[in-house]
PDB file of C-alpha atoms in Angstrom:
ATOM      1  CA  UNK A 275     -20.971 260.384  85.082  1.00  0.00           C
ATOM      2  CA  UNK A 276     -17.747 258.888  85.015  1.00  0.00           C
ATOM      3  CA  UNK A 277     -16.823 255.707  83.495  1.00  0.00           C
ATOM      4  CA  UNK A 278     -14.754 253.081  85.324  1.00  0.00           C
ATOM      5  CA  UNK A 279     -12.948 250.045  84.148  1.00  0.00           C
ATOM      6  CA  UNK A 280     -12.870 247.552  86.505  1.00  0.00           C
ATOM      7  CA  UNK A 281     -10.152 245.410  86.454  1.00  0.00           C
ATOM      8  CA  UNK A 282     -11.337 242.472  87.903  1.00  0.00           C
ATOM      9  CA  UNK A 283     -14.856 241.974  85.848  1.00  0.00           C
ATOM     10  CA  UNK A 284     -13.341 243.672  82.285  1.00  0.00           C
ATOM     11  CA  UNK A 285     -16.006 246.363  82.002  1.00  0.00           C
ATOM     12  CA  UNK A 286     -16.165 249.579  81.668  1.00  0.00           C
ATOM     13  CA  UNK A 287     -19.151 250.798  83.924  1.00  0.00           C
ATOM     14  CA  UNK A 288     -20.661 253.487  85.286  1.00  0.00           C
ATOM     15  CA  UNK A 289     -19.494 255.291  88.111  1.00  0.00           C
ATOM     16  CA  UNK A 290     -22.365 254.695  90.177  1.00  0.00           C
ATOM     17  CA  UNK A 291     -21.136 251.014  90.525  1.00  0.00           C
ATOM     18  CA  UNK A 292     -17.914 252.009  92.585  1.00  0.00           C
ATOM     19  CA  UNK A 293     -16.895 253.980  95.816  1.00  0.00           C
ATOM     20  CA  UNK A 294     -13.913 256.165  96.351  1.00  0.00           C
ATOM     21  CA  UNK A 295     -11.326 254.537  98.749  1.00  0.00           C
ATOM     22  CA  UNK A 296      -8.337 257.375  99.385  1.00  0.00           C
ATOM     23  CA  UNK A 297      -4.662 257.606  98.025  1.00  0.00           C
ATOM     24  CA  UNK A 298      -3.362 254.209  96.812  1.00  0.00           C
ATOM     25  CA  UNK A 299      -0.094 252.884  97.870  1.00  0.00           C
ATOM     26  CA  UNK A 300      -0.067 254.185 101.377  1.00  0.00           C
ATOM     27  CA  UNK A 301       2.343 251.316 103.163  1.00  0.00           C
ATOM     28  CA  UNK A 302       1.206 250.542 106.954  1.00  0.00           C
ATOM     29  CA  UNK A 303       4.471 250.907 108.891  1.00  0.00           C
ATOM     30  CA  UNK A 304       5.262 247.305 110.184  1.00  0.00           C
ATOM     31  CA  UNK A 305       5.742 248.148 113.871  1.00  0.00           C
ATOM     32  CA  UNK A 306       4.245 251.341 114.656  1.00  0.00           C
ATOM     33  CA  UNK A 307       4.673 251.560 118.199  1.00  0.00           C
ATOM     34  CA  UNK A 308       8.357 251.999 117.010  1.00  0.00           C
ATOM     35  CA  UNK A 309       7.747 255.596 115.007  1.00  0.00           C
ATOM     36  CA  UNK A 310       7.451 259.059 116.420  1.00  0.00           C
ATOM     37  CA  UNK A 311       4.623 260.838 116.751  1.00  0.00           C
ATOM     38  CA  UNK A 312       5.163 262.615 113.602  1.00  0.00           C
ATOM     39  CA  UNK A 313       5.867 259.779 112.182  1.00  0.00           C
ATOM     40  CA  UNK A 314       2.556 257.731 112.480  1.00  0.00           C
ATOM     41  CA  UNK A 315       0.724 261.235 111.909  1.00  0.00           C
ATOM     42  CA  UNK A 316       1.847 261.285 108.184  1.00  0.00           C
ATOM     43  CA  UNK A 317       0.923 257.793 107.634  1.00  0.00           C
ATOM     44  CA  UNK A 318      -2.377 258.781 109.400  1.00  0.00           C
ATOM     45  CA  UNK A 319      -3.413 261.689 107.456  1.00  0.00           C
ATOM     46  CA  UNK A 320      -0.937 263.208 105.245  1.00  0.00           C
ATOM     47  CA  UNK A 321      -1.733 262.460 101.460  1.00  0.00           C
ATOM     48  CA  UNK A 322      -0.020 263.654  99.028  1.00  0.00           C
ATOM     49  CA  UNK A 323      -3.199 265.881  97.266  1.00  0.00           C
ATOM     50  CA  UNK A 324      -1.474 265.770  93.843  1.00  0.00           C
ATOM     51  CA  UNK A 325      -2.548 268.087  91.097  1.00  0.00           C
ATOM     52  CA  UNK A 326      -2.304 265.972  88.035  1.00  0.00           C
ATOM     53  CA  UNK A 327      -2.387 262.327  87.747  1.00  0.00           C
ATOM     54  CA  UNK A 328      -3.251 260.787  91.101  1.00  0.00           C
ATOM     55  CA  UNK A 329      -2.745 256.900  92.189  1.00  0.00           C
ATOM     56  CA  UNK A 330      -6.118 256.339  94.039  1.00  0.00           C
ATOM     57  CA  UNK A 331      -7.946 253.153  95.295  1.00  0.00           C
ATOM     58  CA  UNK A 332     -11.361 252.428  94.262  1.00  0.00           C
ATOM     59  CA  UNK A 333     -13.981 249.787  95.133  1.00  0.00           C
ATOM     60  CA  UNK A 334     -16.424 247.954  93.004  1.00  0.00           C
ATOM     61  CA  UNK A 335     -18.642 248.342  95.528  1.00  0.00           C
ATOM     62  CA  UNK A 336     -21.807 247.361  93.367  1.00  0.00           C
ATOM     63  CA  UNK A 337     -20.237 245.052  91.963  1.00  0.00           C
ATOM     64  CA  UNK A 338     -17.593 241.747  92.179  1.00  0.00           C
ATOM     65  CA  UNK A 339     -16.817 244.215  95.654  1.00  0.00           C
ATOM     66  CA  UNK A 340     -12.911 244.164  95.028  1.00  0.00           C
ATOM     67  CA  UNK A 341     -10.562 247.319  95.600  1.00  0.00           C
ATOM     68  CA  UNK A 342      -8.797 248.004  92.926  1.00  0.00           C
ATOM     69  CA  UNK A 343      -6.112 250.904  91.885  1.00  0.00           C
ATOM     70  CA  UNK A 344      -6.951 253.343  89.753  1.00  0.00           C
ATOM     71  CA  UNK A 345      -4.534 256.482  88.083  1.00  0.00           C
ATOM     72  CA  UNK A 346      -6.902 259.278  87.629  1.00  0.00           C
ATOM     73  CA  UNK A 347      -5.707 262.895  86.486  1.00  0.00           C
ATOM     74  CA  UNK A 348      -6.965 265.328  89.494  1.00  0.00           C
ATOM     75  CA  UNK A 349      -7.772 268.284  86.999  1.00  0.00           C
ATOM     76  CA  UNK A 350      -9.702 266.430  83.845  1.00  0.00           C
ATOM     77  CA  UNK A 351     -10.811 263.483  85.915  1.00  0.00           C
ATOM     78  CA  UNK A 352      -9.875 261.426  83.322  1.00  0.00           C
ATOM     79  CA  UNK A 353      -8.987 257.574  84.351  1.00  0.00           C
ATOM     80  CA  UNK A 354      -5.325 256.588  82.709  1.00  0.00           C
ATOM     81  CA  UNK A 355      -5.747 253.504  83.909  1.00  0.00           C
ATOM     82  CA  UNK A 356      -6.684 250.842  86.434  1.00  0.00           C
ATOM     83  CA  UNK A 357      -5.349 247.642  87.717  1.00  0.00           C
ATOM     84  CA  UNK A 358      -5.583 245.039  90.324  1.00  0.00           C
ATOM     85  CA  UNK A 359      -4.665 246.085  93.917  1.00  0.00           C
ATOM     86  CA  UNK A 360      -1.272 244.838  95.150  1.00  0.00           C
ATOM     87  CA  UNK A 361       0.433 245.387  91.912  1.00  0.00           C
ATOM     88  CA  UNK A 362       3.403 247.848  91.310  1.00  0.00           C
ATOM     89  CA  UNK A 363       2.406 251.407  90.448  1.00  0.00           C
ATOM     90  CA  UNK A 364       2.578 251.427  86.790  1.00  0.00           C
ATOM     91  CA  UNK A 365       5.325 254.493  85.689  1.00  0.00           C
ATOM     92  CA  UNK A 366       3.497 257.613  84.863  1.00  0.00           C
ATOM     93  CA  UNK A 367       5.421 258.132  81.432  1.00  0.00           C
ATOM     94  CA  UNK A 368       3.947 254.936  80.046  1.00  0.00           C
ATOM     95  CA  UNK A 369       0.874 256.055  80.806  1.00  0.00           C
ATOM     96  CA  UNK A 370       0.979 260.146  79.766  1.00  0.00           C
ATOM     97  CA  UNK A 371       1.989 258.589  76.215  1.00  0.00           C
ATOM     98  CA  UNK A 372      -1.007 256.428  76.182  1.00  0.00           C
ATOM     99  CA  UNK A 373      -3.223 258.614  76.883  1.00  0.00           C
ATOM    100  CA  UNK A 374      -1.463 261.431  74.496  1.00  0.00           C
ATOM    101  CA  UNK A 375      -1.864 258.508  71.593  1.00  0.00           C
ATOM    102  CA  UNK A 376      -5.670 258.156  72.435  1.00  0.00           C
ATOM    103  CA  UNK A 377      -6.285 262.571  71.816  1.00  0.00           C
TER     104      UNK A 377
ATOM    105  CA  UNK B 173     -45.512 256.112 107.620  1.00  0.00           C
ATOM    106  CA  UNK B 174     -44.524 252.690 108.718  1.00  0.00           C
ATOM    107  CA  UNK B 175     -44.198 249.910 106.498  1.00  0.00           C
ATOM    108  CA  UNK B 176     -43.293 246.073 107.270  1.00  0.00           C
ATOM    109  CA  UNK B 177     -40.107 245.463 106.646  1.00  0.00           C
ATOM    110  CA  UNK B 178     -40.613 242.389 103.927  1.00  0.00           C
ATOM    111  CA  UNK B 179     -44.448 242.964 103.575  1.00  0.00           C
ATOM    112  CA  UNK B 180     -44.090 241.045  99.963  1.00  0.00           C
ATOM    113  CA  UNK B 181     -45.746 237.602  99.043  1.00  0.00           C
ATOM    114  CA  UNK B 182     -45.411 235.569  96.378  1.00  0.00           C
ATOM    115  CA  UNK B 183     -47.725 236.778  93.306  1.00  0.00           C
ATOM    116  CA  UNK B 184     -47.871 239.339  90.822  1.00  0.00           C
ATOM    117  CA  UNK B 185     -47.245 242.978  91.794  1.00  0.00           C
ATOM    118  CA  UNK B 186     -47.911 244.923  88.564  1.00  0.00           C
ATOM    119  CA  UNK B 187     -49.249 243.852  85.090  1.00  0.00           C
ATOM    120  CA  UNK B 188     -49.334 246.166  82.472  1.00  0.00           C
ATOM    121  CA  UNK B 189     -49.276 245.597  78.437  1.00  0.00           C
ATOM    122  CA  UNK B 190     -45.446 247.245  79.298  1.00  0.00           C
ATOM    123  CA  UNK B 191     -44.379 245.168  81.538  1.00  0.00           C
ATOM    124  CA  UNK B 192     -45.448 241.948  84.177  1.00  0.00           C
ATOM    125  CA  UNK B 193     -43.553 242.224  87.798  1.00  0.00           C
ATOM    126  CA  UNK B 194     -44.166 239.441  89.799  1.00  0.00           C
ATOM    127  CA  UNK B 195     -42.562 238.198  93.444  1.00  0.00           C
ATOM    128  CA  UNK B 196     -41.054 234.859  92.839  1.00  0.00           C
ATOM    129  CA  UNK B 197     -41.628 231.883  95.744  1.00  0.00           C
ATOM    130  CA  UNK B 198     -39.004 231.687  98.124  1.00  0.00           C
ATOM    131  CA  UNK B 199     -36.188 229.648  96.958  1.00  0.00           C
ATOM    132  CA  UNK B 200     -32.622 227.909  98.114  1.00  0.00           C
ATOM    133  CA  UNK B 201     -29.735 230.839  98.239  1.00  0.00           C
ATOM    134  CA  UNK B 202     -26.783 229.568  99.230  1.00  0.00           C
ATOM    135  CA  UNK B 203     -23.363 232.238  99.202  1.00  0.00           C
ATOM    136  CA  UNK B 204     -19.750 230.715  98.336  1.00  0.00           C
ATOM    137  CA  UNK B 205     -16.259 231.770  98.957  1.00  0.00           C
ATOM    138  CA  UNK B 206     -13.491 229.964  97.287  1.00  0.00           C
ATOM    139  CA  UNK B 207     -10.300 229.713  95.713  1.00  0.00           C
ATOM    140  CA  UNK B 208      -9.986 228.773  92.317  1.00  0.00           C
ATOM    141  CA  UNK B 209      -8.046 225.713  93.437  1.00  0.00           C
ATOM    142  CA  UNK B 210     -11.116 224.492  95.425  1.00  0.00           C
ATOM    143  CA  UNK B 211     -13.455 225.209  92.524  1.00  0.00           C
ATOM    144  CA  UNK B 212     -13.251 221.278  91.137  1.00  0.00           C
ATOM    145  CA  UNK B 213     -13.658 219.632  94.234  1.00  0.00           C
ATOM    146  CA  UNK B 214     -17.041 222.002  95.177  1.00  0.00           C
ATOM    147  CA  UNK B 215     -18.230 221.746  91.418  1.00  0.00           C
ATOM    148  CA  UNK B 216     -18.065 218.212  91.903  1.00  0.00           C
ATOM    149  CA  UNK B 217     -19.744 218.104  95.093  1.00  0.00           C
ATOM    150  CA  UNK B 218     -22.228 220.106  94.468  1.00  0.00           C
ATOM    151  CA  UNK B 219     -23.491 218.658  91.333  1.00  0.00           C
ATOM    152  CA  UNK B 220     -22.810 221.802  89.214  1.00  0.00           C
ATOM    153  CA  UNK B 221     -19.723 223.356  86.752  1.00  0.00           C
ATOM    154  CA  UNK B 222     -18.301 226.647  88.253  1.00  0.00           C
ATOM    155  CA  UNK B 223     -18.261 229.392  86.062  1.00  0.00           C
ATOM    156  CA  UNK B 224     -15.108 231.018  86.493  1.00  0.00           C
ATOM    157  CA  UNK B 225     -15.961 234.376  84.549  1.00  0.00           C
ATOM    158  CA  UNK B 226     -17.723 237.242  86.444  1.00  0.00           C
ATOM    159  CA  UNK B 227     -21.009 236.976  85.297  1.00  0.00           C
ATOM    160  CA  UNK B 228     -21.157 233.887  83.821  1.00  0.00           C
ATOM    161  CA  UNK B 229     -24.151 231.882  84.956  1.00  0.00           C
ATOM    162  CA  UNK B 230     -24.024 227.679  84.987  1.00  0.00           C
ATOM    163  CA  UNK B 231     -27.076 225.111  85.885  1.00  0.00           C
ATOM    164  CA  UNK B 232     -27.489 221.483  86.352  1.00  0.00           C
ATOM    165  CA  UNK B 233     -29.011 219.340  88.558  1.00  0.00           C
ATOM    166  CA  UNK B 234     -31.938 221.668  89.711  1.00  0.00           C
ATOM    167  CA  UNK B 235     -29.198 224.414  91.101  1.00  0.00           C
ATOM    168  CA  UNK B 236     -28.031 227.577  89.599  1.00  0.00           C
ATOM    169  CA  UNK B 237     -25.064 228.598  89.910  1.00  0.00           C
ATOM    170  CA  UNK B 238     -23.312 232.758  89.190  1.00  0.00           C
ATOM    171  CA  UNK B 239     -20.023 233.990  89.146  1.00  0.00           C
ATOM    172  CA  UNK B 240     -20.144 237.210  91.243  1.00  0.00           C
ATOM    173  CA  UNK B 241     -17.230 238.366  92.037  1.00  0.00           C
ATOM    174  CA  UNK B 242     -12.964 236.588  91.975  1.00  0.00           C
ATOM    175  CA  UNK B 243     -13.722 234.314  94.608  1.00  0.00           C
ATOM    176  CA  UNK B 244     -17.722 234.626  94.922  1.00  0.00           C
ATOM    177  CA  UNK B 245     -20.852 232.492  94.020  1.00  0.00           C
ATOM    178  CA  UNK B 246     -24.494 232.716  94.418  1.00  0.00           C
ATOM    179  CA  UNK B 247     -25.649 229.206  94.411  1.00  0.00           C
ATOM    180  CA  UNK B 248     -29.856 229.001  93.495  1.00  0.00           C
ATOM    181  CA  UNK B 249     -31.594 226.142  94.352  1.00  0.00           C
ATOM    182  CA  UNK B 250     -34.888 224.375  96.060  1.00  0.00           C
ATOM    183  CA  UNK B 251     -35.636 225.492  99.263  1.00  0.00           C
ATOM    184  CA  UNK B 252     -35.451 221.529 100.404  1.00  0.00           C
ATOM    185  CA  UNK B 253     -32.283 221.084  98.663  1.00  0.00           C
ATOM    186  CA  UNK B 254     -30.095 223.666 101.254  1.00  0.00           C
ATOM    187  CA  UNK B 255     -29.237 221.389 103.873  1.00  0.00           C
ATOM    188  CA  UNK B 256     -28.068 218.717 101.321  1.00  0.00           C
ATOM    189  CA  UNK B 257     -26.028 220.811  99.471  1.00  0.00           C
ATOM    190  CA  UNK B 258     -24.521 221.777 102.641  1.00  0.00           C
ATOM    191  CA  UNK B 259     -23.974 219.122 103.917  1.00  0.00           C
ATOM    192  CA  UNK B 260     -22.016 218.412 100.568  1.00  0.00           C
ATOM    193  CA  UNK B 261     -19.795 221.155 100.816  1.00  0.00           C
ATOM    194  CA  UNK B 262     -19.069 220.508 104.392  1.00  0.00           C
ATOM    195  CA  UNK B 263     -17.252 217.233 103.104  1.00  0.00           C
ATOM    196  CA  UNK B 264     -14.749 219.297 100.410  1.00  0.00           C
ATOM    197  CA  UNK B 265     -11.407 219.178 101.367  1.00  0.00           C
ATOM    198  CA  UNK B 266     -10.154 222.934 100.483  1.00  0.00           C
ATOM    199  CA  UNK B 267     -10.531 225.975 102.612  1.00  0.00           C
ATOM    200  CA  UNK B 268     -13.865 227.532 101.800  1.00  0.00           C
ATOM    201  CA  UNK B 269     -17.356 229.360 102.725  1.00  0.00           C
ATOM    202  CA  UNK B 270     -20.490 227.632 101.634  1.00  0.00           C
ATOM    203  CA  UNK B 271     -23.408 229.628 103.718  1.00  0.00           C
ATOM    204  CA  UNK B 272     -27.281 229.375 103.875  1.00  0.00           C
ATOM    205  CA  UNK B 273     -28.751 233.072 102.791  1.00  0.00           C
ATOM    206  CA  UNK B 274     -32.101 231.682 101.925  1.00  0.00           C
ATOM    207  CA  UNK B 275     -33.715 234.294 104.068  1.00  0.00           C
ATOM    208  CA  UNK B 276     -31.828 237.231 102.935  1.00  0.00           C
ATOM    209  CA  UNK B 277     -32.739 238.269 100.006  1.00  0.00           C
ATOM    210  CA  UNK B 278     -36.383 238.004  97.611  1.00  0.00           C
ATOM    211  CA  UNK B 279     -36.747 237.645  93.843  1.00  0.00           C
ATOM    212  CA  UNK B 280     -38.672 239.535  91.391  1.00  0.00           C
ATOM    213  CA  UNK B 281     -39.332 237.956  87.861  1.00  0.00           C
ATOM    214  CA  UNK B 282     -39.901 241.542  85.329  1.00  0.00           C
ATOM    215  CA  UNK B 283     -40.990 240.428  81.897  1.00  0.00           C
ATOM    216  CA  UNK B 284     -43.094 241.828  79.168  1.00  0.00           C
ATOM    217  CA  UNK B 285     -42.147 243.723  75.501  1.00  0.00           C
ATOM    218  CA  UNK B 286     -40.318 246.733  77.741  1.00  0.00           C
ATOM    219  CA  UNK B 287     -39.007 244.943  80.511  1.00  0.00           C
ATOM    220  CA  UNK B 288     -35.370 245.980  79.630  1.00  0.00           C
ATOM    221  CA  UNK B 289     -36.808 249.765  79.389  1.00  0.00           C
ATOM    222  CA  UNK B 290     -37.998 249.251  82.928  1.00  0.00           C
ATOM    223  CA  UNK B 291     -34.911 248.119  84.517  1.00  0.00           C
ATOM    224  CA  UNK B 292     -32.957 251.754  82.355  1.00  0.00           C
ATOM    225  CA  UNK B 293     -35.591 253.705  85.341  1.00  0.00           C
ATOM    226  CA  UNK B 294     -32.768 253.006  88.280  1.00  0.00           C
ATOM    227  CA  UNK B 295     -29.932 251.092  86.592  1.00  0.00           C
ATOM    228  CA  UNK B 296     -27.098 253.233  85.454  1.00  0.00           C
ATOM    229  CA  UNK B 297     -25.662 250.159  83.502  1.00  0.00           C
ATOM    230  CA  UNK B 298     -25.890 249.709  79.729  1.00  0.00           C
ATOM    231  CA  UNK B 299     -28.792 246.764  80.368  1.00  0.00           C
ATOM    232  CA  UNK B 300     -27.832 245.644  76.492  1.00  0.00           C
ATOM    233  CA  UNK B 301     -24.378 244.725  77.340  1.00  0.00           C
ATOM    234  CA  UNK B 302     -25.465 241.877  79.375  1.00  0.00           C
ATOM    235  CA  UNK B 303     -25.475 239.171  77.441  1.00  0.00           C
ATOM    236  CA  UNK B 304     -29.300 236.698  77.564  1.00  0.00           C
ATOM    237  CA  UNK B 305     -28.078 233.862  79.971  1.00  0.00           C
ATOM    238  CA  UNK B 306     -25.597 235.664  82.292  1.00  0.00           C
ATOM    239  CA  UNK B 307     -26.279 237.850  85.495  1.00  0.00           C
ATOM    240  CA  UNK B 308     -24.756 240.482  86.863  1.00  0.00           C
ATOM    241  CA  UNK B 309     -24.668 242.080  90.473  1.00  0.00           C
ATOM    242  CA  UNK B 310     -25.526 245.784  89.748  1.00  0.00           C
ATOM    243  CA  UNK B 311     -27.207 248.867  91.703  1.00  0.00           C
ATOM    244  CA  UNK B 312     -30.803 250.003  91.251  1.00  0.00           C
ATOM    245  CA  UNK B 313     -31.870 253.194  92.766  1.00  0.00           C
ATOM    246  CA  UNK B 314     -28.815 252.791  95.556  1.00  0.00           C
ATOM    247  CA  UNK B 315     -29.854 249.028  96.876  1.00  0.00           C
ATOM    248  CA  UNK B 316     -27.142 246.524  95.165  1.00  0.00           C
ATOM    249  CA  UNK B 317     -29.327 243.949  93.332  1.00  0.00           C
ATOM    250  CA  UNK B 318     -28.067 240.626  91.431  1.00  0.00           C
ATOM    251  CA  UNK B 319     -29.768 241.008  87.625  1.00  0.00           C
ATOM    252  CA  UNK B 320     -30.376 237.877  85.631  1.00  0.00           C
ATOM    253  CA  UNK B 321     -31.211 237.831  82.529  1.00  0.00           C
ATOM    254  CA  UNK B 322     -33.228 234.688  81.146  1.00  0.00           C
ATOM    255  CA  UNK B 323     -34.518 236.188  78.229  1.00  0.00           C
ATOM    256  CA  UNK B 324     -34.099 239.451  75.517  1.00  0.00           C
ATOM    257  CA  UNK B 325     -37.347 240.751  77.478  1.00  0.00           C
ATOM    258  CA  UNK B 326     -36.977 238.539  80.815  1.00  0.00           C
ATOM    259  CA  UNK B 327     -35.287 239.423  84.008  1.00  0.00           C
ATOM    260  CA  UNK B 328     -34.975 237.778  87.531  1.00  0.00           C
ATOM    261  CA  UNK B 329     -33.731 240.804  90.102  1.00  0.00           C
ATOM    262  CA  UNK B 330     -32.474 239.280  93.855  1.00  0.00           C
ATOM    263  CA  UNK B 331     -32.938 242.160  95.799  1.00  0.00           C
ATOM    264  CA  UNK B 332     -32.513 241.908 100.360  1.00  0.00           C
ATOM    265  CA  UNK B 333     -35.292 242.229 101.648  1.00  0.00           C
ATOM    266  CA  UNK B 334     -35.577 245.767 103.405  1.00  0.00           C
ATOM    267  CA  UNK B 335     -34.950 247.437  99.973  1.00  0.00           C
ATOM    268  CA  UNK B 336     -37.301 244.939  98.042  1.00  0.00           C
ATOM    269  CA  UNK B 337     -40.806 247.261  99.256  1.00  0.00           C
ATOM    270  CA  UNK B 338     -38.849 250.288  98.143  1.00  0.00           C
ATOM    271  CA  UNK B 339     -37.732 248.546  94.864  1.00  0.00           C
ATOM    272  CA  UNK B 340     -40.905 247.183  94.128  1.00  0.00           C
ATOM    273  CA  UNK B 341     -43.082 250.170  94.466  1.00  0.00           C
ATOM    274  CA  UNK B 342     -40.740 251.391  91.760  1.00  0.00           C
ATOM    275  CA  UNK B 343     -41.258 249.173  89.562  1.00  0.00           C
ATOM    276  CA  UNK B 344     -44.954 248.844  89.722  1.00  0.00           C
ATOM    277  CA  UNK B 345     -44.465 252.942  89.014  1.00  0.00           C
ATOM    278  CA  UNK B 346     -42.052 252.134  86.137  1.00  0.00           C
ATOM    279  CA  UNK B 347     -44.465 249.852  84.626  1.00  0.00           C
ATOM    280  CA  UNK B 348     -47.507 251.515  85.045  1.00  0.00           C
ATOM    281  CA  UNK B 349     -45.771 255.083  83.326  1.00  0.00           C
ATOM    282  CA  UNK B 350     -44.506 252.740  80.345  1.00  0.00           C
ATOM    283  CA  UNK B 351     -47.608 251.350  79.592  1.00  0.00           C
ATOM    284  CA  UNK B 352     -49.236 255.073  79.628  1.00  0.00           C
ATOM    285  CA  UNK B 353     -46.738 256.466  77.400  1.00  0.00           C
ATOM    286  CA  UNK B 354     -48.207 257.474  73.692  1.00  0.00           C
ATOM    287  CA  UNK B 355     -47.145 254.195  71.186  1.00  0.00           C
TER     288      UNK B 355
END
């Protein structure tokens, strides 16, 4: 089981706690009605489906019941980190070198 | 096979030399929604200090009060003491949610020299990393429950009431197989 740390309550917990909420930082077009077809299909359903380290949403569903923003690598499933939702997407290289420090 | 939706009454469910579960009398439950900037002028009104960390449990003047979530409370009290409290909140002056879910939820009391074993059956959480005198809102075998923790061995469990049949026939199973196990 995985272990999650959720940003909001400080803990580390187990993964049965949270739900999976789809690609993080997926911007809703302001006016819609004003994009093509194609357009509002790739903010419909085209995600990225990155190999590597992924920015993901999560919820702490059993929990405090916030969403949160996770970066999770798609191949080892390890977390690299997680923060708050509406903050910037932390740069991956600050994180890579983290997580090489930590092996 | 049918079963009642709430079928539970107040009284003990299981007792074993493992562990006691009992079904606690209905009580006051009332759910709040705030800011931080509203938490003085609620605290104030209703009688009791906000905790502010997630978890973190606070009492005084007959209420309890837990820190669920950023901006959530569980507020325990007597069932006669809802509409005053209320009425209370009613009268606070910041945007807020102060609502009545007395009938929503029941509450098991789990003591006994294993009780913390018991709770391991269906929790996935570390139950030793909650501290004696905090709470937490957790899952147990899929229903979300809100754990407190009174005691080393002592537990209070708020579980809604069309898991709490499921939930309890688990524990009275839980108990019953600790109390058989070889000392």
């Amino acid at each position: 089981m995985l272990l999650i740390h959720c940003p909001y309550c400080d803990e580390t917990l187990p993964e049965a706690e949270f739900t999976y909420a789809g690609e993080a930082h997926v911007i809703r077009p302001p006016d819609p009605s004003a994009l093509s077809d194609d357009d509002w299909q790739g903010f419909l359903f085209i995600r990225s489906n990155t190999r590597g380290p992924h920015y993901e949403r999560w919820r702490h569903f059993h929990g405090c019941g916030r969403f949160f923003n996770a970066v999770r690598d798609t191949v080892s499933d390890r977390f690299l980190t997680t923060y708050p939702a509406g903050q910037p997407r932390p740069a991956l290289e600050t994180l890579t070198a983290a997580s090489e420090d930590r092996k | 096979m049918s079963m009642e939706i709430s079928s539970l009454t107040p009284g003990v469910l299981v007792d074993t030399p493992a562990a006691r579960v009992a079904v606690q009398p209905a009580a006051g439950r009332l759910s709040l929604r705030a800011r931080k900037a509203a938490l003085p002028a609620l605290g104030a009104a209703l009688g009791v200090s906000l905790p502010t960390r997630i978890g973190q449990r606070a009492a005084g003047g007959g209420i309890e009060a837990i820190c669920l979530g950023p901006d959530e409370w569980t507020i325990l009290t007597p069932a006669d003491a809802v509409a005053g409290l209320l009425a209370a909140g009613a009268g606070v002056d910041h945007p807020h949610s102060l609502v009545d879910i007395s009938a929503r939820e029941l509450t098991l009391r789990i003591q006994g020299p294993r009780a913390a074993d018991l709770l391991t059956l269906a929790c996935p959480r570390d139950i030793d990393t909650i501290p004696v005198g905090e709470g937490r809102r957790t899952v147990f075998d899929g229903a979300t429950v809100v754990l407190w923790r009174d005691g080393e061995n002592s537990f209070r469990m708020d579980i809604w009431n069309s898991f709490a049949p499921h939930l309890a026939r688990l524990m009275g199973i839980g108990a019953r197989e600790l109390a058989a196990e070889p000392a």
